[in-house]
Amino acid sequence: MLEPLYTAEEMRAAEERYPGSEEELMERAGRAVAEEAMRRWPDAKRFVAVCGGGKNGGDGRIAAEILRAAGKDAEVADEPRGAEVVLDALFGTGFHGEPRPDAARLIESINDSGAGVATVDIASGVNASTGEVSGVAVRADLSVTFHALKVGHEVSPGRFHAGDVVVADIGLEPIETRNSRATREILSAVPRRSPEDNKYTAGHVVVVGGSPGMTGAPCLSALAALRADAGYVALAGPKSAIPVFEHWVLEAVKRSLPEDDEGLLTADAADEVLDLVGKGGALAIGPGLGRSEGTKELVRHVLGEAEVPAVVDGDALHELEPADWPAPRVLTPHSGELARLLDVESDWVDAHRLAALDRAIERFACIVLLKGAGTLVGEPGVGAIVCGGDPALATAGTGDVLTGIVAAFLAKGVEPRLAAAAAAVAHTEAAREAPQENGLIASDLIEALPRVLAA
């Protein structure tokens, strides 16, 4: 359900526990690199290992020896000229910071070589403990890593440099790690409807949102909650949005709420929302909500008093302030939304995703789901869970679908951090399951969800 992701320090600790010699580990590592490189490029004849001075370079030199023994033209060289396949063995998992100018030029020459690139453990220039890339980094086609995945293989921008990742067993024993990667098995933690359930106990979700031009967002959230096996969904929004709700979400109960002259919900809607969630199991607030002083006060009031777990998304995140909330809150920002909450640039969030997640958790003292390639979920005192991601999800409305899935899982009583991680996995798996011949759109995910959850 959760696979370990190692930092450099955790990997050193695992190696220190090994009862044998360092040479044994290097021999196994180098052999694994050579064998995987030959498997990936069976017709290649010329291999060039570009090696640094540490253990990573030693692994690369051993790989070159094994390739020569297998009849390949393999050498250790200072540049990749003439290579069909380059073995990147410059830096190991202990690297951090920015490569020096000579190393940076060598990395650029590897990237520009036109050869296939197999990296030893992790792409040179990537911080194995964070996924950060401070300067240039090798872009690998294949990463052969040892013992287990590293954080930098899964957290972007490092994940963009990894290519296909193969984990080679070199004889180390597992240790406990702070961070982890969610597998599809996490969906088994989400209860399915049982014979004893009725529509309320199967998961009762309240979705609040909608504004002129944005009525589709709460509809997507409500439909996603229903397809994620919630038994009962109430969809609440401005009075003017109810005809749209009635047309698109037949199965949800609708509640019209007070709106201002521009069709945005007012602070006066808070009591009616609290009445709704008093009967529900989870709240989703924010999809298509719009931004005004009234919506801001509505969000503050509802989150401050609702005694059910809540997903806070979209416009409900706008100018959100930390508070002593009475029940779990799951914030689901993308990098731009999180940047505004932390008063930083979105580029900084993209470059330092783990650090940004930690800042958000510290500031809001709740579960935070940072959307994007390599979605991250964390809560106070616990490491991050990396929950996949698929390029097809980079389209309008998919975040609203994720909000509905999280709310459904919360309403089923799943522990909030686990509910958020399981929802992100279901979201990714739905993107892979949905047909994409004509381009995936958000509603395709909703149709695919039952198949994903049933599997």
Coordinates of C-alpha atoms in Angstrom, one line a residue:
M1 CA 0.0 0.0 0.0
L2 CA 2.9 2.4 0.9
E3 CA 6.3 1.7 -0.5
P4 CA 9.4 3.4 1.1
L5 CA 11.1 6.3 -0.6
Y6 CA 14.7 6.7 0.7
T7 CA 16.6 9.9 1.3
A8 CA 20.4 9.9 0.9
E9 CA 20.8 9.7 4.7
E10 CA 18.4 6.8 5.0
M11 CA 20.2 5.0 2.2
R12 CA 23.5 5.4 4.0
A13 CA 21.9 4.0 7.1
A14 CA 20.8 0.9 5.2
E15 CA 24.3 0.4 3.7
E16 CA 25.9 0.8 7.2
R17 CA 23.9 -2.1 8.4
Y18 CA 25.1 -4.4 5.7
P19 CA 27.4 -7.1 7.3
G20 CA 29.5 -7.6 4.2
S21 CA 31.9 -5.4 2.4
E22 CA 31.4 -2.2 0.4
E23 CA 33.1 -3.9 -2.6
E24 CA 30.4 -6.6 -2.6
L25 CA 27.7 -3.9 -2.9
M26 CA 29.5 -2.1 -5.6
E27 CA 30.0 -5.3 -7.6
R28 CA 26.2 -6.1 -7.5
A29 CA 25.3 -2.5 -8.3
G30 CA 27.7 -2.3 -11.3
R31 CA 26.4 -5.7 -12.6
A32 CA 22.8 -4.6 -12.3
V33 CA 23.5 -1.4 -14.3
A34 CA 25.3 -3.4 -17.1
E35 CA 22.6 -6.0 -17.3
E36 CA 19.8 -3.5 -17.4
A37 CA 21.6 -1.4 -20.0
M38 CA 22.0 -4.4 -22.3
R39 CA 18.4 -5.4 -21.8
R40 CA 17.2 -1.9 -22.7
W41 CA 19.6 -1.5 -25.7
P42 CA 20.3 -5.0 -26.9
D43 CA 21.7 -4.0 -30.2
A44 CA 24.0 -1.2 -28.9
K45 CA 27.7 -1.9 -29.3
R46 CA 29.5 1.2 -27.9
F47 CA 28.9 2.2 -24.3
V48 CA 30.7 5.1 -22.5
A49 CA 30.7 5.4 -18.7
V50 CA 31.1 8.9 -17.5
C51 CA 32.3 8.5 -13.9
G52 CA 32.9 10.7 -10.9
G53 CA 35.3 10.0 -8.1
G54 CA 32.9 8.5 -5.5
K55 CA 31.1 5.2 -5.1
N56 CA 28.7 6.1 -7.9
G57 CA 31.7 6.4 -10.2
G58 CA 33.0 3.0 -8.9
D59 CA 29.7 1.4 -9.8
G60 CA 30.0 2.9 -13.3
R61 CA 33.5 1.5 -13.8
I62 CA 32.4 -1.9 -12.7
A63 CA 29.5 -1.7 -15.2
A64 CA 31.9 -0.9 -18.0
E65 CA 34.1 -3.9 -17.1
I66 CA 31.1 -6.2 -17.2
L67 CA 30.0 -4.8 -20.5
R68 CA 33.4 -5.5 -22.0
A69 CA 33.3 -9.0 -20.6
A70 CA 30.0 -9.4 -22.5
G71 CA 31.7 -8.4 -25.7
K72 CA 30.6 -4.8 -25.8
D73 CA 32.9 -1.8 -26.7
A74 CA 32.8 -0.1 -23.3
E75 CA 35.1 2.4 -21.9
V76 CA 35.3 5.0 -19.1
A77 CA 35.7 8.4 -20.7
D78 CA 35.6 12.1 -19.8
E79 CA 33.0 12.8 -22.5
P80 CA 30.3 10.8 -24.3
R81 CA 31.6 11.3 -27.8
G82 CA 30.7 8.4 -30.1
A83 CA 28.6 6.6 -27.6
E84 CA 25.4 4.7 -28.4
V85 CA 24.7 4.4 -24.7
V86 CA 26.0 6.7 -22.0
L87 CA 26.3 5.4 -18.4
D88 CA 25.8 8.4 -16.1
A89 CA 27.9 7.7 -13.0
L90 CA 29.0 11.3 -12.1
F91 CA 27.2 11.9 -8.8
G92 CA 25.5 9.6 -6.4
T93 CA 22.6 9.9 -3.9
G94 CA 24.7 12.2 -1.7
F95 CA 24.8 15.0 -4.2
H96 CA 23.1 18.3 -3.4
G97 CA 23.4 21.8 -4.6
E98 CA 24.4 23.0 -8.0
P99 CA 27.0 21.2 -10.2
R100 CA 30.3 23.0 -10.6
P101 CA 30.9 24.5 -14.1
D102 CA 33.0 21.7 -15.4
A103 CA 30.5 19.1 -14.2
A104 CA 27.6 21.2 -15.6
R105 CA 29.3 21.2 -19.0
L106 CA 29.7 17.5 -18.9
I107 CA 26.0 17.0 -18.0
E108 CA 25.0 19.2 -20.9
S109 CA 27.2 17.1 -23.2
I110 CA 25.5 13.9 -22.1
N111 CA 22.1 15.5 -22.7
D112 CA 23.1 16.7 -26.1
S113 CA 24.9 13.5 -27.2
G114 CA 21.9 11.9 -28.8
A115 CA 22.8 8.6 -27.1
G116 CA 20.6 6.5 -24.8
V117 CA 21.3 7.4 -21.2
A118 CA 21.3 4.9 -18.3
T119 CA 22.0 6.6 -15.0
V120 CA 23.6 4.9 -12.0
D121 CA 21.2 5.2 -9.1
I122 CA 19.8 8.7 -9.8
A123 CA 20.4 11.2 -12.5
S124 CA 23.4 13.4 -11.8
G125 CA 22.3 16.9 -10.7
V126 CA 19.1 15.7 -8.9
N127 CA 18.9 15.8 -5.2
A128 CA 18.0 12.3 -4.2
S129 CA 16.5 13.4 -0.9
T130 CA 14.1 16.1 -2.2
G131 CA 13.9 15.8 -6.0
E132 CA 15.2 19.4 -6.4
V133 CA 17.4 20.4 -9.3
S134 CA 19.4 23.5 -8.6
G135 CA 21.2 23.7 -11.9
V136 CA 21.5 21.3 -14.9
A137 CA 20.8 17.6 -14.5
V138 CA 21.1 14.5 -16.7
R139 CA 17.9 13.5 -18.4
A140 CA 18.0 9.7 -18.3
D141 CA 16.1 7.2 -20.4
L142 CA 16.7 4.6 -17.7
S143 CA 17.6 4.8 -14.0
V144 CA 19.0 1.7 -12.3
T145 CA 18.6 2.4 -8.6
F146 CA 19.7 0.1 -5.8
H147 CA 17.7 -1.4 -3.0
A148 CA 14.6 1.0 -3.3
L149 CA 13.3 4.1 -4.9
K150 CA 14.7 7.4 -3.8
V151 CA 12.6 10.5 -3.0
G152 CA 14.2 12.2 -6.0
H153 CA 12.8 9.6 -8.4
E154 CA 9.2 10.4 -7.5
V155 CA 9.2 14.1 -6.5
S156 CA 9.4 16.6 -9.3
P157 CA 11.4 18.1 -10.9
G158 CA 13.6 15.1 -10.2
R159 CA 11.0 12.7 -11.5
F160 CA 11.2 14.3 -15.0
H161 CA 14.9 13.3 -15.2
A162 CA 14.5 9.7 -14.1
G163 CA 13.1 8.0 -17.3
D164 CA 12.1 4.4 -16.6
V165 CA 13.2 3.3 -13.2
V166 CA 14.4 -0.2 -12.3
V167 CA 15.1 -1.2 -8.7
A168 CA 17.9 -3.6 -8.3
D169 CA 18.2 -5.8 -5.2
I170 CA 21.8 -5.6 -3.9
G171 CA 21.3 -7.4 -0.6
L172 CA 20.4 -4.6 1.8
E173 CA 17.7 -5.0 4.5
P174 CA 14.8 -2.5 4.5
I175 CA 14.7 0.3 7.1
E176 CA 11.9 2.7 8.1
T177 CA 11.7 5.8 5.9
R178 CA 10.0 9.1 6.5
N179 CA 8.5 9.4 3.0
S180 CA 6.6 6.8 0.9
R181 CA 4.9 6.2 -2.4
A182 CA 1.3 5.1 -2.6
T183 CA 0.6 2.0 -4.7
R184 CA -2.8 1.0 -6.2
E185 CA -3.3 -1.3 -3.2
I186 CA -4.1 1.8 -1.1
L187 CA -7.6 1.6 -2.6
S188 CA -8.2 -1.5 -0.6
A189 CA -8.3 0.8 2.5
V190 CA -11.5 2.4 1.1
P191 CA -14.6 0.5 2.3
R192 CA -17.2 -0.4 -0.4
R193 CA -20.9 -0.4 0.2
S194 CA -21.9 -3.3 2.3
P195 CA -25.3 -5.1 2.6
E196 CA -25.8 -3.3 5.9
D197 CA -25.4 0.2 4.4
N198 CA -28.1 2.6 3.5
K199 CA -27.5 5.7 1.3
Y200 CA -26.4 7.8 4.3
T201 CA -24.0 5.3 5.9
A202 CA -22.4 4.5 2.5
G203 CA -21.1 8.1 2.5
H204 CA -23.0 11.4 2.8
V205 CA -21.3 14.3 1.0
V206 CA -22.2 18.0 0.9
V207 CA -20.7 20.0 -2.0
V208 CA -20.8 23.8 -1.8
G209 CA -19.7 25.9 -4.8
G210 CA -20.7 27.5 -8.1
S211 CA -20.9 31.0 -9.5
P212 CA -21.7 32.5 -12.9
G213 CA -19.6 30.8 -15.5
M214 CA -18.3 28.3 -13.0
T215 CA -21.3 26.1 -12.4
G216 CA -19.7 23.1 -13.9
A217 CA -17.0 22.8 -11.2
P218 CA -19.3 21.7 -8.3
C219 CA -21.3 19.5 -10.7
L220 CA -18.0 17.6 -11.5
S221 CA -17.3 17.3 -7.7
A222 CA -20.7 16.0 -6.9
L223 CA -20.7 13.5 -9.8
A224 CA -17.2 12.3 -8.8
A225 CA -18.4 11.8 -5.2
L226 CA -21.3 9.7 -6.4
R227 CA -19.1 7.6 -8.7
A228 CA -16.5 7.2 -5.9
D229 CA -19.3 5.2 -4.1
A230 CA -20.8 7.9 -1.9
G231 CA -24.5 7.0 -1.2
Y232 CA -25.9 10.5 -0.9
V233 CA -24.7 13.8 -2.2
A234 CA -26.2 17.3 -1.5
L235 CA -25.2 20.0 -4.0
A236 CA -25.6 23.5 -2.7
G237 CA -24.9 26.7 -4.5
P238 CA -26.4 30.1 -5.6
K239 CA -30.1 30.1 -6.4
S240 CA -29.3 31.1 -10.0
A241 CA -27.1 28.0 -10.4
I242 CA -29.7 25.5 -9.4
P243 CA -31.2 25.0 -12.9
V244 CA -27.7 23.9 -14.1
F245 CA -27.3 21.6 -11.1
E246 CA -30.7 20.1 -11.8
H247 CA -29.8 19.4 -15.4
W248 CA -26.4 17.9 -14.9
V249 CA -26.5 16.1 -11.6
L250 CA -29.8 14.3 -11.5
E251 CA -28.9 12.1 -8.5
A252 CA -27.9 14.8 -6.1
V253 CA -30.2 16.7 -3.7
K254 CA -30.1 20.4 -4.5
R255 CA -30.1 23.3 -2.0
S256 CA -30.2 27.0 -3.2
L257 CA -28.3 29.4 -1.1
P258 CA -28.4 33.2 -0.8
E259 CA -26.4 35.1 -3.5
D260 CA -25.5 38.7 -4.1
D261 CA -26.2 40.8 -7.2
E262 CA -23.3 39.2 -9.1
G263 CA -24.5 35.6 -8.4
L264 CA -21.9 34.9 -5.7
L265 CA -22.8 33.2 -2.4
T266 CA -23.0 35.5 0.5
A267 CA -21.9 35.1 4.1
D268 CA -25.6 34.6 5.0
A269 CA -25.4 31.2 3.4
A270 CA -23.2 29.9 6.2
D271 CA -26.1 28.8 8.5
E272 CA -27.8 26.8 5.8
V273 CA -24.5 25.1 4.8
L274 CA -23.9 24.2 8.5
D275 CA -27.4 22.8 8.7
L276 CA -26.7 20.6 5.6
V277 CA -23.3 19.4 6.9
G278 CA -24.8 18.6 10.3
K279 CA -26.5 15.7 8.6
G280 CA -23.6 14.8 6.4
G281 CA -20.3 12.9 6.7
A282 CA -18.0 15.2 4.8
L283 CA -17.9 18.6 3.1
A284 CA -16.4 19.7 -0.2
I285 CA -16.2 23.5 -0.4
G286 CA -14.7 25.8 -3.1
P287 CA -15.3 24.4 -6.6
G288 CA -16.3 27.3 -8.8
L289 CA -17.2 29.3 -5.7
G290 CA -15.9 32.7 -6.9
R291 CA -14.1 35.3 -4.9
S292 CA -15.7 38.1 -2.9
E293 CA -15.7 39.2 0.7
G294 CA -19.0 37.3 1.1
T295 CA -17.5 34.0 -0.1
K296 CA -14.4 34.5 2.0
E297 CA -16.5 35.0 5.1
L298 CA -18.7 32.1 4.2
V299 CA -15.7 29.8 4.0
R300 CA -14.2 31.1 7.2
H301 CA -17.5 30.6 9.1
V302 CA -18.3 27.2 7.7
L303 CA -14.8 25.8 8.2
G304 CA -14.6 27.2 11.7
E305 CA -17.8 25.5 12.8
A306 CA -18.5 22.4 10.7
E307 CA -17.8 19.3 12.8
V308 CA -17.2 17.0 9.8
P309 CA -14.1 16.6 7.7
A310 CA -13.8 18.9 4.8
V311 CA -12.0 19.2 1.5
V312 CA -11.0 22.8 0.8
D313 CA -10.4 23.5 -2.9
G314 CA -10.3 26.2 -5.6
D315 CA -11.7 29.6 -4.5
A316 CA -12.2 28.4 -0.9
L317 CA -8.4 28.5 -0.7
H318 CA -8.3 32.2 -1.7
E319 CA -6.8 34.2 1.3
L320 CA -7.5 31.3 3.6
E321 CA -6.2 31.9 7.1
P322 CA -5.1 29.3 9.6
A323 CA -7.6 28.5 12.3
D324 CA -8.4 26.1 15.1
W325 CA -10.7 24.0 13.1
P326 CA -13.1 21.5 14.9
A327 CA -12.5 18.6 12.4
P328 CA -9.9 17.5 9.9
R329 CA -9.4 19.8 6.9
V330 CA -7.8 18.7 3.6
L331 CA -6.4 21.5 1.5
T332 CA -5.9 20.6 -2.2
P333 CA -4.0 23.5 -3.9
H334 CA -2.1 23.4 -7.1
S335 CA 1.3 25.2 -7.1
G336 CA -0.2 28.6 -8.0
E337 CA -2.7 28.4 -5.2
L338 CA -0.1 27.2 -2.7
A339 CA 2.3 30.0 -3.7
R340 CA -0.4 32.6 -2.9
L341 CA -1.0 31.0 0.5
L342 CA 2.7 31.0 1.3
D343 CA 3.4 34.4 -0.3
V344 CA 6.0 32.9 -2.6
E345 CA 6.3 32.5 -6.4
S346 CA 4.8 29.5 -8.0
D347 CA 8.1 28.7 -9.7
W348 CA 9.6 28.3 -6.2
V349 CA 6.8 25.8 -5.3
D350 CA 7.5 23.8 -8.4
A351 CA 11.2 23.7 -7.7
H352 CA 10.9 22.9 -4.0
R353 CA 7.7 20.8 -3.7
L354 CA 8.6 18.9 -0.5
A355 CA 9.7 22.1 1.2
A356 CA 6.6 23.9 0.1
L357 CA 4.4 21.1 1.4
D358 CA 6.1 21.2 4.7
R359 CA 5.6 25.0 4.9
A360 CA 1.9 24.7 4.2
I361 CA 1.5 21.9 6.8
E362 CA 3.3 24.0 9.4
R363 CA 1.2 27.1 8.6
F364 CA -2.2 25.4 8.5
A365 CA -1.7 22.4 10.8
C366 CA -3.8 20.2 8.6
I367 CA -3.6 17.7 5.7
V368 CA -2.3 19.2 2.5
L369 CA -2.6 17.6 -0.9
L370 CA -0.3 19.4 -3.4
K371 CA -1.5 18.6 -6.9
G372 CA 0.7 18.2 -9.9
A373 CA 3.1 15.7 -11.4
G374 CA 3.9 13.5 -8.4
T375 CA 1.0 14.7 -6.2
L376 CA 2.1 15.0 -2.6
V377 CA 0.1 14.4 0.6
G378 CA 1.3 15.3 4.1
E379 CA 0.1 16.1 7.6
P380 CA 1.8 17.4 10.7
G381 CA 4.5 15.2 12.1
V382 CA 4.3 12.7 9.2
G383 CA 6.3 12.4 6.0
A384 CA 5.0 12.9 2.6
I385 CA 3.2 10.3 0.5
V386 CA 3.8 10.6 -3.3
C387 CA 0.6 9.6 -5.2
G388 CA 1.5 9.3 -8.8
G389 CA 0.1 11.6 -11.5
D390 CA -0.5 11.4 -15.2
P391 CA 0.0 14.1 -17.9
A392 CA -3.5 13.5 -19.1
L393 CA -4.7 15.2 -15.9
A394 CA -3.4 18.5 -17.0
T395 CA -6.8 19.7 -18.2
A396 CA -9.6 21.8 -16.8
G397 CA -11.9 20.3 -14.2
T398 CA -9.8 17.4 -13.1
G399 CA -9.1 19.1 -9.8
D400 CA -12.9 19.3 -9.2
V401 CA -13.1 15.6 -9.8
L402 CA -10.3 14.9 -7.2
T403 CA -12.2 17.1 -4.7
G404 CA -15.3 14.9 -5.0
I405 CA -13.3 11.7 -4.6
V406 CA -11.6 12.9 -1.5
A407 CA -14.9 14.0 0.0
A408 CA -16.5 10.6 -0.8
F409 CA -13.6 8.7 0.9
L410 CA -13.7 11.1 4.0
A411 CA -17.5 10.5 4.2
K412 CA -16.8 6.7 4.3
G413 CA -14.7 7.3 7.5
V414 CA -11.3 6.8 5.9
E415 CA -8.5 8.5 8.0
P416 CA -8.0 11.9 6.3
R417 CA -4.4 11.5 5.2
L418 CA -5.1 8.1 3.8
A419 CA -8.3 9.3 2.2
A420 CA -6.4 12.1 0.4
A421 CA -3.7 9.7 -0.8
A422 CA -6.2 7.0 -1.9
A423 CA -8.2 9.7 -3.8
A424 CA -5.1 10.9 -5.6
V425 CA -4.3 7.3 -6.6
A426 CA -7.8 6.7 -7.8
H427 CA -7.6 9.9 -9.8
T428 CA -4.4 8.8 -11.5
E429 CA -5.7 5.3 -12.2
A430 CA -8.9 6.7 -13.7
A431 CA -6.9 8.8 -16.1
R432 CA -5.1 5.7 -17.2
E433 CA -8.3 3.7 -17.5
A434 CA -10.3 6.3 -19.4
P435 CA -10.1 6.2 -23.2
Q436 CA -8.0 9.0 -24.6
E437 CA -8.3 8.7 -28.3
N438 CA -10.1 12.0 -28.6
G439 CA -8.3 13.7 -25.7
L440 CA -9.2 13.1 -22.0
I441 CA -11.6 15.5 -20.3
A442 CA -12.6 15.7 -16.7
S443 CA -15.9 13.9 -17.0
D444 CA -14.1 10.9 -18.6
L445 CA -12.4 10.3 -15.2
I446 CA -15.8 10.2 -13.5
E447 CA -17.0 7.4 -15.9
A448 CA -13.8 5.4 -15.2
L449 CA -13.9 5.6 -11.4
P450 CA -16.2 2.7 -10.8
R451 CA -14.0 0.4 -12.9
V452 CA -10.9 1.6 -11.0
L453 CA -12.5 1.0 -7.6
A454 CA -14.0 -2.3 -8.5
A455 CA -10.6 -3.6 -9.6

